[in-house]
Tab-separated table of C-alpha atoms in Angstrom:
chain	number	residue	atom	x	y	z
A	1	MET	CA	0.060	-0.298	-0.002
A	2	ASP	CA	1.472	3.619	-0.775
A	3	PRO	CA	0.027	6.125	1.020
A	4	VAL	CA	-1.321	9.443	-0.927
A	5	PRO	CA	0.987	12.277	0.586
A	6	GLY	CA	-1.591	14.997	2.272
A	7	THR	CA	-4.512	12.715	2.731
A	8	PRO	CA	-5.566	10.085	5.260
A	9	PHE	CA	-6.136	6.990	1.920
A	10	GLY	CA	-3.895	4.781	0.320
A	11	VAL	CA	-3.389	3.286	-2.849
A	12	VAL	CA	-3.324	-0.572	-2.422
A	13	HIS	CA	-2.007	-2.028	-6.498
A	14	LEU	CA	-3.476	-6.007	-6.264
A	15	ASP	CA	-1.406	-8.153	-8.147
A	16	VAL	CA	-2.694	-9.373	-11.679
A	17	PRO	CA	-2.036	-12.406	-12.693
A	18	PRO	CA	-0.227	-13.150	-15.747
A	19	VAL	CA	-2.540	-14.246	-19.031
A	20	THR	CA	-1.253	-15.889	-22.138
A	21	SER	CA	0.208	-14.589	-25.061
A	22	GLY	CA	-2.582	-15.153	-27.492
A	23	LEU	CA	0.062	-14.438	-30.360
A	24	ALA	CA	2.225	-17.531	-28.566
A	25	THR	CA	-1.181	-19.576	-28.383
A	26	ALA	CA	-1.494	-18.661	-32.564
A	27	SER	CA	1.920	-19.329	-33.535
A	28	LEU	CA	1.888	-22.780	-32.064
A	29	LEU	CA	-1.463	-23.444	-34.177
A	30	VAL	CA	-0.310	-22.019	-37.390
A	31	GLY	CA	3.362	-24.063	-37.171
A	32	ILE	CA	1.304	-27.485	-36.183
A	33	VAL	CA	-0.799	-26.864	-39.312
A	34	SER	CA	2.330	-25.879	-41.399
A	35	ILE	CA	4.102	-28.896	-40.562
A	36	LEU	CA	0.738	-30.919	-41.625
A	37	VAL	CA	0.223	-29.073	-45.199
A	38	SER	CA	3.900	-29.542	-45.464
A	39	LEU	CA	3.213	-33.676	-44.792
A	40	LEU	CA	0.458	-33.074	-47.475
A	41	VAL	CA	3.449	-31.453	-49.996
A	42	LEU	CA	6.004	-34.040	-49.399
A	43	CYS	CA	2.696	-37.405	-49.800
A	44	VAL	CA	1.835	-35.523	-53.371
A	45	GLY	CA	4.794	-34.751	-54.233
A	46	LEU	CA	6.392	-38.318	-54.197
A	47	ALA	CA	2.561	-39.855	-55.403
A	48	ALA	CA	2.207	-37.738	-58.717
A	49	ARG	CA	4.961	-38.314	-60.749
A	50	SER	CA	3.051	-36.377	-63.491
A	51	ALA	CA	3.554	-32.705	-64.401
A	52	GLY	CA	-0.015	-32.161	-62.718
A	53	GLY	CA	1.848	-33.177	-59.385
A	54	VAL	CA	4.353	-31.472	-59.299
A	55	TRP	CA	1.929	-27.999	-60.180
A	56	ALA	CA	0.064	-29.501	-57.053
A	57	ALA	CA	3.396	-29.544	-54.857
A	58	GLY	CA	3.931	-26.159	-55.453
A	59	ALA	CA	0.709	-25.017	-55.006
A	60	ILE	CA	0.944	-26.151	-51.680
A	61	THR	CA	3.953	-25.362	-51.219
A	62	VAL	CA	2.942	-21.988	-51.709
A	63	LEU	CA	0.099	-22.407	-48.625
A	64	GLY	CA	2.759	-24.561	-46.143
A	65	ALA	CA	5.669	-21.473	-47.003
A	66	ILE	CA	2.447	-18.950	-45.772
A	67	ALA	CA	1.706	-20.509	-43.058
A	68	GLY	CA	5.479	-21.664	-41.516
A	69	THR	CA	6.359	-18.193	-41.676
A	70	ALA	CA	3.348	-16.855	-40.294
A	71	ALA	CA	4.108	-19.562	-36.961
A	72	ILE	CA	8.085	-17.820	-37.341
A	73	VAL	CA	6.405	-14.029	-36.816
A	74	THR	CA	3.766	-15.122	-34.642
A	75	GLY	CA	6.355	-16.456	-32.862
A	76	LEU	CA	8.523	-14.049	-32.700
A	77	LEU	CA	6.108	-11.314	-31.539
A	78	GLY	CA	4.974	-13.250	-29.181
A	79	SER	CA	8.335	-14.004	-27.333
A	80	ARG	CA	8.709	-9.925	-27.609
A	81	GLN	CA	5.504	-9.333	-26.035
A	82	ILE	CA	6.393	-11.792	-23.335
A	83	ARG	CA	9.194	-11.129	-22.527
A	84	ARG	CA	8.447	-6.859	-22.180
A	85	PRO	CA	8.001	-5.927	-18.187
A	86	ALA	CA	5.144	-4.174	-16.659
A	87	ALA	CA	4.425	-2.433	-14.012
A	88	PRO	CA	1.895	-3.787	-10.787
A	89	PRO	CA	-0.917	-2.468	-12.009
A	90	GLU	CA	0.005	-2.846	-16.190
A	91	VAL	CA	-1.000	-7.066	-17.128
A	92	ARG	CA	1.866	-9.633	-17.552
A	93	PHE	CA	2.275	-11.987	-20.723
A	94	ALA	CA	3.593	-15.547	-19.892
A	95	GLY	CA	3.108	-18.213	-23.071
A	96	ARG	CA	7.482	-18.689	-23.832
A	97	GLY	CA	7.514	-21.946	-24.057
A	98	LEU	CA	4.727	-21.505	-26.604
A	99	ALA	CA	5.818	-19.187	-28.610
A	100	ARG	CA	9.078	-21.063	-29.019
A	101	ALA	CA	6.788	-24.122	-30.168
A	102	GLY	CA	5.358	-22.356	-32.419
A	103	LEU	CA	8.222	-20.437	-34.040
A	104	ILE	CA	10.180	-24.605	-34.079
A	105	CYS	CA	7.710	-26.313	-35.975
A	106	GLY	CA	7.498	-22.854	-38.299
A	107	CYS	CA	10.558	-23.129	-39.652
A	108	VAL	CA	10.699	-26.612	-39.481
A	109	GLY	CA	6.380	-27.294	-41.909
A	110	LEU	CA	8.888	-24.832	-44.248
A	111	GLY	CA	11.308	-26.266	-44.249
A	112	LEU	CA	9.867	-29.744	-44.659
A	113	SER	CA	6.922	-27.862	-47.839
A	114	LEU	CA	10.185	-26.122	-49.919
A	115	LEU	CA	11.990	-29.616	-48.950
A	116	GLY	CA	8.638	-31.487	-50.733
A	117	LEU	CA	9.203	-29.300	-53.327
A	118	ALA	CA	12.679	-29.390	-54.124
A	119	LEU	CA	11.970	-33.277	-53.785
A	120	ALA	CA	8.032	-33.481	-56.490
A	121	LEU	CA	10.356	-30.988	-59.115
A	122	VAL	CA	13.720	-33.502	-58.661
A	123	LEU	CA	11.743	-36.930	-59.518
A	124	GLN	CA	9.520	-35.240	-61.922
A	125	PHE	CA	13.103	-34.392	-64.200
A	126	THR	CA	14.729	-37.805	-63.547
């Protein structure tokens, strides 16, 4: 309790419990979707050796790359939001592990999507 100068009153700062960051949660969810889409790219790239298979793998790769990039960006923004110091009456954010997991899943999903496209191209032209 902090006394207010010149009055018999005081100010009490209530402790606000930390809130899980929405950016960190979104990062994990989009990162998982990115990995699932990248596995679809791998399956389409390996299964379809016709000319349409490479086009399909390329189209799905765009979706996987967008999801992976979104997971990486939201993971970085969530980590930044969690690291930011907050004064006692302000809301503090938690979820560092969620943000880190989303960042890793986004990187893995983006890499697997690009690997699946490269594999489809190699199988098409060999």
